[in-house]
Amino acid sequence: MLKVSNITAGYGRLVVLHALSANFARGRVTAFVGPNGCGKSTLLKAIMGFMPISGGEILLEGQPIRLIGRKALARRIAYLPQECQCPDYMTLGELIELAGYSRYSLVGGPSARDRQLFAEILDLVGLADKAGCQVNSLSGGQRQRAWIAMVLAQEADVILMDEPVNHLDMKYQYAVLGLVRELSARHGKTVIVVLHDLNLASAFADDVVMLRDGKVVAAGPAQETMTAANVERAFDFEADIFSRDGRVVCLPRMSHAEAVAA
Amino acid sequence: MTRRSLVLASTPFVLALAFFANISLGPGSISPAGAIGALFHMEADSYEGAVVLYQRLPRALIAIYVGATMAVSGAVLQGLVRNPLASPSTLGMNAGATVFVVAGAYLFDFGMTAQGMAALVGALFGFFACVAIARLAGGSADPRGLALILSGALVSILFIGIANAFLLSDPARRMDFLGWVTGNINHVYGDRLYAFWWIGAAALVLLAALSRSLTLILLGHEKAASAGVRVDLVSNLAIGATVLASGSAVAICGPIGFVGLVVPHILRPLVGSNLSALLPACMVTGASVCLFADLCARAAFHPYVLHTGVLMDLLGGLVFIVIVRRFYLSGSARGLA
């Protein structure tokens, strides 16, 4: 579906991604984890074409992504940036309607089918009764679900999300990622998600990719990649790994945490 | 019907009211009914008909043009540079157009058409100068916040100073421009409106076509691009359109501030920030505000006639303070600065 091969990218002289390769199969959820500044967000921006790539190639179903126009790309890849801002006085209904931009003609608006889709998606994220509310008046969790609804309403096959559950409490972290996982399973969406929390990654992703300094430390199913050795290589941090009901859980060692704090 | 669509639907009625009030009220012996009658009669076969058709109607149409173009430009610029204080007057466009028109007329004896072109070039130059100074001062390639507004103020002071120096240099011609340079909605500029109206109309059509893309840009460049907007192209076209709109308005009747800055702020809480609704609302309401302001400028200080631009600057200064307090000095909105 989406293939990143040997890409090198950075900001000016600072090279963030070093010949990074990854392959994303249709219908799978891939989580990128790694320490701050390891290049997780940069990779998503590079895929979206928001920063120049000095080497390598990104292919979407075999086609170089840089050759796909903005509107055509928007129909195939949707992206949720880390920080989203909504102007004051914009309602949730207006926000989600903007998601269909790539399908509208210059003068036309959403079709009846679009409107039905938007209503279904709002229902799916539990905001069906909030369409008339201003986005900035919603609670933090509701607002994050609103942005996720907007990404879904774009109807793209590939969804990139940069830390979509930051600022959410535990319940919504699980609800939102559970929703993403279900969509991927049910509709065959390819999801690439940047996460901070290893335990969320192992709970919701089919594959986990650990990055450090723009290079892949380990990639594959969570059970294989989330080992104490890999966590230490990626994060410089000692942790114990437990497995329970087929789920891997990472628990940082307190002694090490205290050492870092001191 | 929601409150928003109600407000939106009522704006044309307000405009109609403003237009007929502007046409029919005024000093002299013309009765409101007579004035409106003359408007529909459309022949200057009487004193009333002549005053209405050759004085009040051109004035009203100029007020509509200036109000519509400035308010729409302000709404677009506030979104594009993400600054609540942005408008053609605060980003150096009006001052740039003013100094280019005066310099063109004084140095090269520009006629009306050439002055119009000079105004467009000047508006673009003023905007670039404002952004360039903000970049230099702020050390950032993408200046926002107060730095941009302060450099706009700096550019405006400099350009208006230069324009005034030209005016002082030639007392004989000073009278031609003295009214114009302070923003003067006056029937003598009717021929300028006749020559330039299509520029603003074209700019407004372009901005209307871009309104959905511009609304997406309000969500941030990356979000807009990921939804399919060609952000750089749309931003450049939109800035070009605001330059054409405000430059042509300055070419007609001189720099008129306030409308572009304030009308979008009045309307956002009422119709929302979706530009597909906000821009038409700004266009119609900006025109109404200018018509009422022109009426005030004429009638409030009777028998003296105040220049509309001066009245607008007085009001604009007050509202400027309110906006600065609300957006820059309140704790919750510090992020904008």
Coordinates of C-alpha atoms in Angstrom, one line a residue:
Chain A
M1 CA 0.0 0.0 0.0
L2 CA 2.5 2.6 1.2
K3 CA 6.2 2.1 1.0
V4 CA 8.9 4.3 2.3
S5 CA 12.3 3.3 1.0
N6 CA 15.6 4.7 2.2
I7 CA 14.4 8.2 2.8
T8 CA 16.6 10.9 4.2
A9 CA 15.1 14.1 5.4
G10 CA 15.7 16.9 7.9
Y11 CA 15.4 20.6 8.7
G12 CA 18.2 22.5 7.0
R13 CA 21.5 21.0 8.0
L14 CA 19.9 18.8 10.7
V15 CA 19.2 15.4 9.3
V16 CA 16.4 13.7 11.2
L17 CA 15.7 10.6 9.1
H18 CA 18.6 8.5 8.0
A19 CA 17.9 6.2 5.1
L20 CA 14.7 5.0 6.7
S21 CA 12.6 2.3 5.2
A22 CA 9.2 0.9 6.1
N23 CA 6.4 -0.9 4.5
F24 CA 2.7 -0.4 5.4
A25 CA 0.3 -3.1 4.3
R26 CA -3.4 -2.5 3.6
G27 CA -5.6 -2.8 6.6
R28 CA -2.9 -2.8 9.2
V29 CA -2.2 -0.4 12.1
T30 CA 1.4 0.5 12.5
A31 CA 2.6 2.5 15.6
F32 CA 5.8 4.5 15.6
V33 CA 7.3 4.9 19.0
G34 CA 10.6 6.3 20.1
P35 CA 12.1 9.1 22.2
N36 CA 11.5 12.8 21.6
G37 CA 13.1 14.0 18.4
C38 CA 13.7 10.6 17.0
G39 CA 11.9 11.5 13.7
K40 CA 8.4 10.0 14.3
S41 CA 6.5 13.2 13.4
T42 CA 9.1 14.0 10.7
L43 CA 8.3 10.8 8.9
L44 CA 4.6 11.6 8.7
K45 CA 5.4 15.1 7.5
A46 CA 7.7 13.6 4.8
I47 CA 5.0 11.3 3.7
M48 CA 2.6 14.2 3.4
G49 CA 5.2 16.2 1.4
F50 CA 5.5 18.9 4.0
M51 CA 9.2 18.8 4.0
P52 CA 11.8 18.1 1.2
I53 CA 13.3 14.6 1.1
S54 CA 17.0 14.6 0.2
G55 CA 17.1 10.9 -0.7
G56 CA 15.0 7.9 -1.2
E57 CA 11.4 7.5 -2.4
I58 CA 7.9 7.2 -1.0
L59 CA 5.5 5.1 -3.0
L60 CA 1.7 4.9 -2.7
E61 CA 0.6 1.8 -4.4
G62 CA 3.7 1.9 -6.6
Q63 CA 3.3 5.5 -7.5
P64 CA 5.8 8.1 -6.3
I65 CA 3.9 10.3 -3.8
R66 CA 5.6 13.5 -4.9
L67 CA 3.9 13.2 -8.3
I68 CA 0.4 13.0 -6.8
G69 CA -1.4 16.4 -6.7
R70 CA -2.7 17.8 -3.4
K71 CA -6.4 17.1 -4.1
A72 CA -5.7 13.6 -5.4
L73 CA -3.5 12.8 -2.4
A74 CA -6.2 14.1 0.0
R75 CA -8.6 11.5 -1.4
R76 CA -6.1 8.8 -0.5
I77 CA -4.2 9.9 2.6
A78 CA -5.7 11.8 5.5
Y79 CA -3.4 13.3 8.2
L80 CA -4.0 14.5 11.7
P81 CA -1.3 16.9 12.9
Q82 CA -0.1 16.9 16.5
E83 CA -1.6 20.2 17.3
C84 CA -4.8 21.2 15.7
Q85 CA -6.4 24.6 15.9
C86 CA -10.0 25.5 15.1
P87 CA -11.0 29.2 14.7
D88 CA -13.5 30.6 17.2
Y89 CA -17.1 30.3 16.3
M90 CA -16.7 27.3 13.9
T91 CA -19.2 24.6 14.6
L92 CA -18.4 20.9 14.5
G93 CA -20.8 20.5 11.5
E94 CA -18.8 23.1 9.6
L95 CA -15.5 21.5 10.5
I96 CA -16.4 18.0 9.4
E97 CA -17.9 19.4 6.2
L98 CA -14.5 20.8 5.3
A99 CA -13.0 17.3 5.4
G100 CA -14.7 16.6 2.1
Y101 CA -12.9 19.5 0.3
S102 CA -11.1 17.2 -2.1
R103 CA -14.5 15.8 -3.3
Y104 CA -16.3 19.1 -3.9
S105 CA -16.3 21.1 -7.0
L106 CA -15.4 24.8 -6.9
V107 CA -19.0 26.0 -6.4
G108 CA -20.6 22.8 -5.2
G109 CA -20.8 21.6 -1.6
P110 CA -21.3 18.2 0.1
S111 CA -23.6 15.7 -1.6
A112 CA -26.5 13.9 0.1
R113 CA -24.2 10.9 0.4
D114 CA -21.5 13.1 2.0
R115 CA -24.0 14.5 4.5
Q116 CA -25.1 11.0 5.5
L117 CA -21.4 10.0 5.9
F118 CA -20.7 12.9 8.1
A119 CA -23.7 12.1 10.3
E120 CA -22.6 8.5 10.6
I121 CA -19.0 9.5 11.5
L122 CA -20.2 11.9 14.2
D123 CA -22.4 9.1 15.5
L124 CA -19.4 6.8 15.5
V125 CA -17.2 9.1 17.6
G126 CA -20.1 9.8 19.9
L127 CA -20.7 13.4 18.9
A128 CA -23.9 13.0 17.0
D129 CA -25.7 15.6 19.1
K130 CA -22.9 18.2 18.9
A131 CA -22.9 19.1 15.2
G132 CA -24.3 22.5 16.0
C133 CA -21.8 23.2 18.8
Q134 CA -18.7 25.4 18.5
V135 CA -15.6 23.2 18.3
N136 CA -13.8 25.4 20.8
S137 CA -16.5 25.0 23.4
L138 CA -16.2 21.2 23.4
S139 CA -14.2 19.5 26.1
G140 CA -10.7 18.3 25.4
G141 CA -11.8 14.7 24.7
Q142 CA -14.7 15.8 22.6
R143 CA -12.5 18.1 20.6
Q144 CA -9.9 15.4 19.9
R145 CA -12.7 13.1 18.7
A146 CA -13.9 15.9 16.5
W147 CA -10.6 16.1 14.8
I148 CA -10.5 12.3 14.4
A149 CA -14.0 12.5 12.9
M150 CA -12.7 15.1 10.4
V151 CA -9.9 12.7 9.4
L152 CA -12.3 9.9 8.9
A153 CA -14.7 12.1 6.9
Q154 CA -12.0 12.6 4.4
E155 CA -12.6 8.9 3.4
A156 CA -9.0 8.2 2.6
D157 CA -7.6 4.6 2.6
V158 CA -4.5 5.6 4.5
I159 CA -4.7 7.6 7.8
L160 CA -1.7 9.2 9.4
M161 CA -2.1 10.4 13.0
D162 CA 0.5 12.3 15.0
E163 CA -0.1 11.5 18.7
P164 CA -3.8 11.5 18.4
V165 CA -4.5 10.7 22.1
N166 CA -2.3 13.3 23.8
H167 CA -4.3 15.4 26.3
L168 CA -6.9 12.6 26.6
D169 CA -7.6 10.7 29.8
M170 CA -7.2 6.9 29.9
K171 CA -10.8 6.2 28.9
Y172 CA -10.7 8.3 25.8
Q173 CA -7.2 7.1 24.8
Y174 CA -8.6 3.6 24.7
A175 CA -11.9 4.6 23.1
V176 CA -10.2 6.6 20.3
L177 CA -7.5 4.1 19.5
G178 CA -10.1 1.3 19.7
L179 CA -12.2 3.1 17.2
V180 CA -9.2 3.5 14.9
R181 CA -8.3 -0.1 15.2
E182 CA -11.9 -1.2 14.5
L183 CA -12.1 1.0 11.4
S184 CA -8.9 -0.5 10.1
A185 CA -10.1 -4.0 10.7
R186 CA -13.6 -3.4 9.3
H187 CA -12.9 -1.0 6.4
G188 CA -9.4 -2.1 5.5
K189 CA -7.9 1.3 6.4
T190 CA -4.1 1.5 6.6
V191 CA -3.3 3.4 9.8
I192 CA 0.1 4.9 10.7
V193 CA 0.0 6.4 14.2
V194 CA 2.7 8.1 16.2
L195 CA 2.4 7.3 19.9
H196 CA 4.3 8.1 23.1
D197 CA 3.0 5.3 25.2
L198 CA 4.4 1.9 24.4
N199 CA 1.6 0.1 26.1
L200 CA -1.0 1.8 23.9
A201 CA 1.1 0.9 20.9
S202 CA 1.2 -2.8 21.9
A203 CA -2.5 -2.8 22.7
F204 CA -3.8 -1.3 19.5
A205 CA -1.2 -1.7 16.7
D206 CA -0.6 -4.7 14.5
D207 CA 3.0 -3.6 14.1
V208 CA 5.3 -1.5 16.2
V209 CA 8.2 0.4 14.8
M210 CA 10.8 1.7 17.3
L211 CA 12.9 4.6 16.1
R212 CA 16.0 6.2 17.5
D213 CA 17.9 9.1 15.9
G214 CA 16.0 8.6 12.6
K215 CA 16.8 5.0 12.3
V216 CA 14.7 1.9 12.8
V217 CA 15.7 0.0 16.0
A218 CA 13.1 -2.8 15.6
A219 CA 10.0 -3.4 13.5
G220 CA 7.3 -6.0 13.6
P221 CA 4.5 -7.4 15.7
A222 CA 4.4 -5.9 19.2
Q223 CA 5.3 -9.2 20.8
E224 CA 8.5 -9.4 18.9
T225 CA 9.6 -5.8 19.0
M226 CA 8.8 -4.9 22.5
T227 CA 11.6 -6.5 24.3
A228 CA 13.6 -5.2 27.2
A229 CA 16.7 -5.0 25.0
N230 CA 14.9 -3.0 22.2
V231 CA 13.3 -0.6 24.7
E232 CA 16.7 0.1 26.2
R233 CA 18.3 0.6 22.7
A234 CA 15.6 3.0 21.7
F235 CA 15.0 4.9 24.9
D236 CA 18.2 4.4 26.9
F237 CA 15.9 3.3 29.6
E238 CA 15.6 0.0 31.5
A239 CA 12.1 -1.6 31.6
D240 CA 10.6 -4.9 32.4
I241 CA 8.4 -6.5 29.8
F242 CA 5.4 -8.6 30.8
S243 CA 3.1 -10.6 28.7
R244 CA -0.5 -11.1 29.6
D245 CA -3.3 -12.6 27.5
G246 CA -1.2 -12.1 24.4
R247 CA -0.6 -8.4 25.2
V248 CA 2.8 -7.0 26.0
V249 CA 3.1 -4.5 28.8
C250 CA 6.2 -2.3 29.4
L251 CA 6.9 -1.2 33.0
P252 CA 9.8 1.1 33.6
R253 CA 12.2 0.2 36.4
M254 CA 11.7 2.5 39.3
S255 CA 15.4 2.4 40.3
H256 CA 16.3 3.6 36.8
A257 CA 13.6 6.3 36.9
E258 CA 15.0 7.6 40.2
A259 CA 18.4 7.7 38.8
V260 CA 17.2 9.8 35.8
A261 CA 15.4 12.1 38.1
A262 CA 18.4 12.6 40.3
Chain B
M1 CA -33.8 28.6 10.6
T2 CA -30.8 29.1 12.8
R3 CA -29.7 32.4 14.3
R4 CA -26.8 32.5 11.9
S5 CA -28.8 32.1 8.7
L6 CA -31.2 34.7 10.1
V7 CA -28.4 37.2 10.6
L8 CA -27.0 36.4 7.1
A9 CA -30.4 36.8 5.5
S10 CA -31.0 40.1 7.2
T11 CA -27.8 41.8 6.1
P12 CA -29.1 42.7 2.6
F13 CA -32.1 44.4 4.2
V14 CA -29.8 46.4 6.4
L15 CA -27.8 47.4 3.3
A16 CA -31.0 48.5 1.5
L17 CA -32.0 50.6 4.5
A18 CA -28.5 52.1 4.7
F19 CA -28.6 52.9 1.0
F20 CA -32.0 54.6 1.0
A21 CA -31.1 56.5 4.2
N22 CA -27.9 57.6 2.6
I23 CA -29.6 58.7 -0.5
S24 CA -32.7 60.4 1.0
L25 CA -31.3 62.1 4.2
G26 CA -29.2 65.2 4.0
P27 CA -29.2 68.9 4.3
G28 CA -31.2 71.0 1.9
S29 CA -34.8 71.0 0.9
I30 CA -35.0 67.6 -0.7
S31 CA -37.5 65.4 1.0
P32 CA -36.7 61.7 1.5
A33 CA -39.6 60.7 -0.7
G34 CA -38.5 63.1 -3.4
A35 CA -35.0 61.7 -3.3
I36 CA -36.1 58.2 -3.6
G37 CA -38.5 59.2 -6.4
A38 CA -35.6 60.8 -8.2
L39 CA -33.6 57.7 -7.9
F40 CA -36.2 55.6 -9.6
H41 CA -37.0 58.3 -12.1
M42 CA -33.3 58.3 -13.2
E43 CA -33.4 61.6 -15.0
A44 CA -31.8 64.8 -13.9
D45 CA -34.6 67.0 -15.1
S46 CA -35.0 68.8 -11.8
Y47 CA -32.9 70.1 -9.0
E48 CA -33.7 67.1 -6.8
G49 CA -33.0 64.7 -9.6
A50 CA -29.6 66.3 -10.3
V51 CA -28.5 66.3 -6.6
V52 CA -29.6 62.7 -6.1
L53 CA -28.1 61.4 -9.4
Y54 CA -24.9 63.3 -9.6
Q55 CA -24.0 63.8 -6.0
R56 CA -25.7 61.4 -3.6
L57 CA -25.8 58.3 -5.8
P58 CA -22.1 58.4 -6.7
R59 CA -21.3 59.0 -3.0
A60 CA -23.4 56.0 -1.9
L61 CA -21.9 53.7 -4.6
I62 CA -18.4 54.7 -3.6
A63 CA -19.3 54.0 0.1
I64 CA -20.6 50.6 -0.9
Y65 CA -17.5 49.8 -3.0
V66 CA -15.1 50.8 -0.2
G67 CA -17.0 49.1 2.5
A68 CA -17.4 45.9 0.7
T69 CA -13.8 45.6 -0.6
M70 CA -12.2 46.7 2.7
A71 CA -14.3 44.4 5.0
V72 CA -13.8 41.4 2.8
S73 CA -10.1 42.1 2.5
G74 CA -9.8 42.5 6.3
A75 CA -11.6 39.1 6.9
V76 CA -9.3 37.3 4.5
L77 CA -6.1 38.9 5.8
Q78 CA -7.0 38.3 9.4
G79 CA -7.2 34.6 8.6
L80 CA -4.2 34.4 6.3
V81 CA -1.7 36.1 8.6
R82 CA -3.5 34.7 11.6
N83 CA -3.8 38.1 13.3
P84 CA -6.9 39.7 14.6
L85 CA -5.5 43.1 13.9
A86 CA -4.8 42.5 10.2
S87 CA -6.6 44.7 7.6
P88 CA -5.5 46.6 4.6
S89 CA -4.9 49.7 6.7
T90 CA -2.9 47.9 9.4
L91 CA -0.6 45.9 7.0
G92 CA 0.6 48.9 5.0
M93 CA -1.6 48.3 1.9
N94 CA -3.6 51.5 2.2
A95 CA -0.6 53.7 3.0
G96 CA 1.4 52.1 0.2
A97 CA -1.3 52.8 -2.3
T98 CA -1.7 56.4 -1.0
V99 CA 2.0 57.3 -1.4
F100 CA 2.2 55.7 -4.8
V101 CA -0.8 57.7 -6.1
V102 CA 0.5 61.0 -4.7
A103 CA 4.1 60.4 -5.9
G104 CA 2.8 59.4 -9.3
A105 CA 0.7 62.5 -9.6
Y106 CA 3.4 64.8 -8.3
L107 CA 6.4 63.4 -10.0
F108 CA 5.1 62.0 -13.2
D109 CA 1.8 63.9 -13.7
F110 CA -0.1 60.6 -13.7
G111 CA -3.6 60.8 -15.0
M112 CA -6.5 58.9 -13.4
T113 CA -5.9 55.5 -14.9
A114 CA -2.2 55.6 -14.2
Q115 CA -2.9 56.7 -10.6
G116 CA -5.2 53.6 -10.3
M117 CA -2.4 51.3 -11.4
A118 CA 0.0 53.1 -9.1
A119 CA -2.4 52.4 -6.2
L120 CA -2.4 48.7 -7.0
V121 CA 1.4 48.5 -7.2
G122 CA 1.6 50.6 -4.1
A123 CA -0.7 48.4 -2.1
L124 CA 1.4 45.4 -3.0
F125 CA 4.6 47.3 -2.2
G126 CA 3.2 48.4 1.2
F127 CA 2.2 44.8 2.1
F128 CA 5.7 43.5 1.1
A129 CA 7.4 46.3 3.0
C130 CA 5.3 45.4 6.1
V131 CA 6.2 41.7 5.9
A132 CA 9.9 42.4 5.2
I133 CA 10.3 44.7 8.2
A134 CA 8.5 42.2 10.4
R135 CA 10.8 39.5 9.2
L136 CA 13.9 41.6 9.8
A137 CA 12.7 42.7 13.2
G138 CA 11.3 39.4 14.3
G139 CA 14.0 37.2 12.8
S140 CA 11.4 34.8 11.6
A141 CA 10.4 33.9 8.0
D142 CA 6.8 33.7 8.9
P143 CA 6.1 36.7 11.1
R144 CA 2.8 36.8 13.0
G145 CA 1.5 38.6 16.0
L146 CA 2.2 42.1 17.1
A147 CA 5.5 42.3 15.2
L148 CA 3.6 42.3 11.9
I149 CA 1.1 44.9 13.1
L150 CA 3.8 47.1 14.5
S151 CA 5.8 47.0 11.3
G152 CA 2.6 47.7 9.4
A153 CA 2.2 50.8 11.6
L154 CA 5.8 51.8 11.0
V155 CA 5.4 51.4 7.2
S156 CA 2.1 53.4 7.3
I157 CA 3.7 56.3 9.2
L158 CA 6.6 56.4 6.9
F159 CA 4.5 56.3 3.7
I160 CA 1.9 58.8 4.9
G161 CA 4.8 61.1 5.9
I162 CA 6.2 60.9 2.4
A163 CA 2.8 61.5 0.9
N164 CA 2.4 64.6 3.2
A165 CA 5.9 65.8 2.2
F166 CA 4.8 65.7 -1.5
L167 CA 1.6 67.6 -0.6
L168 CA 3.6 70.3 1.2
S169 CA 6.0 70.7 -1.6
D170 CA 3.4 72.0 -4.0
P171 CA 0.8 74.2 -2.4
A172 CA -1.0 74.8 -5.7
R173 CA -1.9 71.2 -6.2
R174 CA -2.3 70.4 -2.5
M175 CA -6.0 71.1 -2.7
D176 CA -6.5 68.3 -5.3
F177 CA -5.3 65.7 -2.8
L178 CA -5.9 67.2 0.6
G179 CA -9.3 65.6 0.9
W180 CA -8.4 62.4 -0.9
V181 CA -5.4 61.7 1.3
T182 CA -7.5 61.5 4.5
G183 CA -10.1 59.2 2.9
N184 CA -13.0 61.2 1.4
I185 CA -16.1 59.6 0.1
N186 CA -17.2 62.3 -2.3
H187 CA -19.2 62.5 -5.4
V188 CA -16.3 64.1 -7.3
Y189 CA -14.6 60.7 -7.3
G190 CA -17.5 59.1 -9.2
D191 CA -15.5 58.9 -12.4
R192 CA -12.8 57.0 -10.5
L193 CA -15.4 54.5 -9.3
Y194 CA -16.7 54.2 -12.9
A195 CA -13.1 53.5 -14.1
F196 CA -12.0 51.0 -11.3
W197 CA -15.1 49.2 -10.0
W198 CA -14.4 46.1 -12.0
I199 CA -11.1 45.5 -10.2
G200 CA -12.7 45.2 -6.9
A201 CA -15.6 43.1 -8.3
A202 CA -13.1 40.7 -9.9
A203 CA -11.2 40.5 -6.6
L204 CA -14.4 39.7 -4.7
V205 CA -15.4 37.0 -7.1
L206 CA -11.9 35.4 -6.8
L207 CA -12.1 35.5 -3.0
A208 CA -15.6 34.0 -3.0
A209 CA -14.2 31.2 -5.2
L210 CA -11.4 30.6 -2.7
S211 CA -13.5 30.9 0.4
R212 CA -13.6 27.2 1.2
S213 CA -9.8 26.8 0.7
L214 CA -9.2 29.9 2.8
T215 CA -11.4 28.5 5.6
L216 CA -9.3 25.3 5.6
I217 CA -6.2 27.4 5.9
L218 CA -7.6 28.8 9.2
L219 CA -7.1 25.3 10.5
G220 CA -3.4 25.5 9.9
H221 CA -1.3 25.0 6.8
E222 CA -0.6 21.3 7.2
K223 CA -4.2 20.5 8.0
A224 CA -5.3 22.5 4.9
A225 CA -2.7 20.9 2.7
S226 CA -3.6 17.4 3.9
A227 CA -7.3 18.1 3.0
G228 CA -6.3 18.9 -0.5
V229 CA -5.6 22.7 -0.5
R230 CA -2.7 24.1 -2.4
V231 CA -1.8 26.4 0.4
D232 CA 0.8 28.6 -1.2
L233 CA -1.1 29.1 -4.4
V234 CA -4.4 29.9 -2.5
S235 CA -2.6 32.3 -0.1
N236 CA -0.8 34.2 -2.9
L237 CA -4.0 34.5 -5.0
A238 CA -5.9 35.7 -1.9
I239 CA -3.3 38.3 -1.0
G240 CA -3.2 39.4 -4.6
A241 CA -7.0 39.8 -4.5
T242 CA -6.9 41.8 -1.3
V243 CA -4.2 44.0 -2.8
L244 CA -6.4 44.6 -5.9
A245 CA -9.5 45.3 -3.7
S246 CA -7.9 47.6 -1.3
G247 CA -5.6 49.3 -3.8
S248 CA -8.5 50.1 -6.1
A249 CA -10.6 51.4 -3.2
V250 CA -7.7 53.8 -2.2
A251 CA -7.4 54.8 -5.8
I252 CA -11.0 55.9 -5.8
C253 CA -11.4 57.8 -2.5
G254 CA -8.2 57.6 -0.5
P255 CA -7.4 55.4 2.4
I256 CA -10.3 54.5 4.6
G257 CA -9.5 52.3 7.6
F258 CA -11.6 50.9 10.3
V259 CA -14.1 49.0 8.1
G260 CA -11.6 46.3 7.1
L261 CA -10.4 45.9 10.7
V262 CA -13.7 45.9 12.6
V263 CA -16.5 44.6 10.4
P264 CA -15.1 41.0 10.4
H265 CA -14.8 41.1 14.2
I266 CA -18.4 42.2 14.5
L267 CA -19.7 39.5 12.2
R268 CA -17.7 36.5 13.3
P269 CA -19.7 35.9 16.5
L270 CA -22.9 36.3 14.5
V271 CA -22.3 34.2 11.4
G272 CA -19.3 32.2 12.4
S273 CA -15.7 32.0 11.0
N274 CA -16.6 29.9 7.9
L275 CA -15.5 32.3 5.1
S276 CA -18.2 31.0 2.8
A277 CA -20.7 32.8 5.1
L278 CA -18.4 35.4 6.6
L279 CA -17.2 36.9 3.3
P280 CA -20.7 37.7 1.9
A281 CA -21.7 39.0 5.3
C282 CA -18.6 41.2 5.4
M283 CA -19.2 42.5 1.9
V284 CA -22.8 43.5 2.6
T285 CA -22.3 44.8 6.1
G286 CA -19.0 46.6 5.3
A287 CA -21.0 48.5 2.6
S288 CA -23.8 49.3 5.1
V289 CA -21.3 50.5 7.7
C290 CA -19.7 52.8 5.2
L291 CA -23.1 54.2 4.0
F292 CA -24.0 55.0 7.6
A293 CA -20.6 56.4 8.4
D294 CA -20.8 58.6 5.3
L295 CA -24.3 59.8 6.4
C296 CA -22.9 60.6 9.9
A297 CA -19.9 62.4 8.5
R298 CA -22.3 64.6 6.4
A299 CA -25.0 65.1 8.9
A300 CA -23.6 65.0 12.4
F301 CA -21.5 68.1 12.2
H302 CA -23.8 70.1 10.0
P303 CA -23.1 72.6 8.5
Y304 CA -19.6 71.2 8.4
V305 CA -18.9 68.1 6.4
L306 CA -16.4 65.7 8.0
H307 CA -14.4 63.4 5.8
T308 CA -15.6 59.8 6.2
G309 CA -12.1 58.6 6.4
V310 CA -11.4 60.9 9.4
L311 CA -14.5 59.7 11.2
M312 CA -13.6 56.1 10.5
D313 CA -10.1 56.6 11.9
L314 CA -11.5 58.1 15.1
L315 CA -13.8 55.1 15.5
G316 CA -11.2 52.7 14.4
G317 CA -8.7 53.9 17.0
L318 CA -11.1 53.1 19.7
V319 CA -12.0 49.7 18.4
F320 CA -8.3 48.9 17.9
I321 CA -7.8 49.4 21.6
V322 CA -10.6 47.0 22.4
I323 CA -9.2 44.3 20.1
V324 CA -5.7 44.7 21.5
R325 CA -7.1 44.3 25.0
R326 CA -9.1 41.3 24.1
F327 CA -6.6 39.4 22.0
Y328 CA -3.2 40.4 23.3
L329 CA -3.6 41.5 26.9
S330 CA -6.0 38.9 28.1
G331 CA -4.3 35.8 29.6
S332 CA -6.2 33.2 27.6
A333 CA -5.2 34.6 24.3
R334 CA -1.5 35.2 24.8
G335 CA -0.7 32.3 22.4
L336 CA -1.7 34.6 19.5
A337 CA 1.0 37.1 20.2

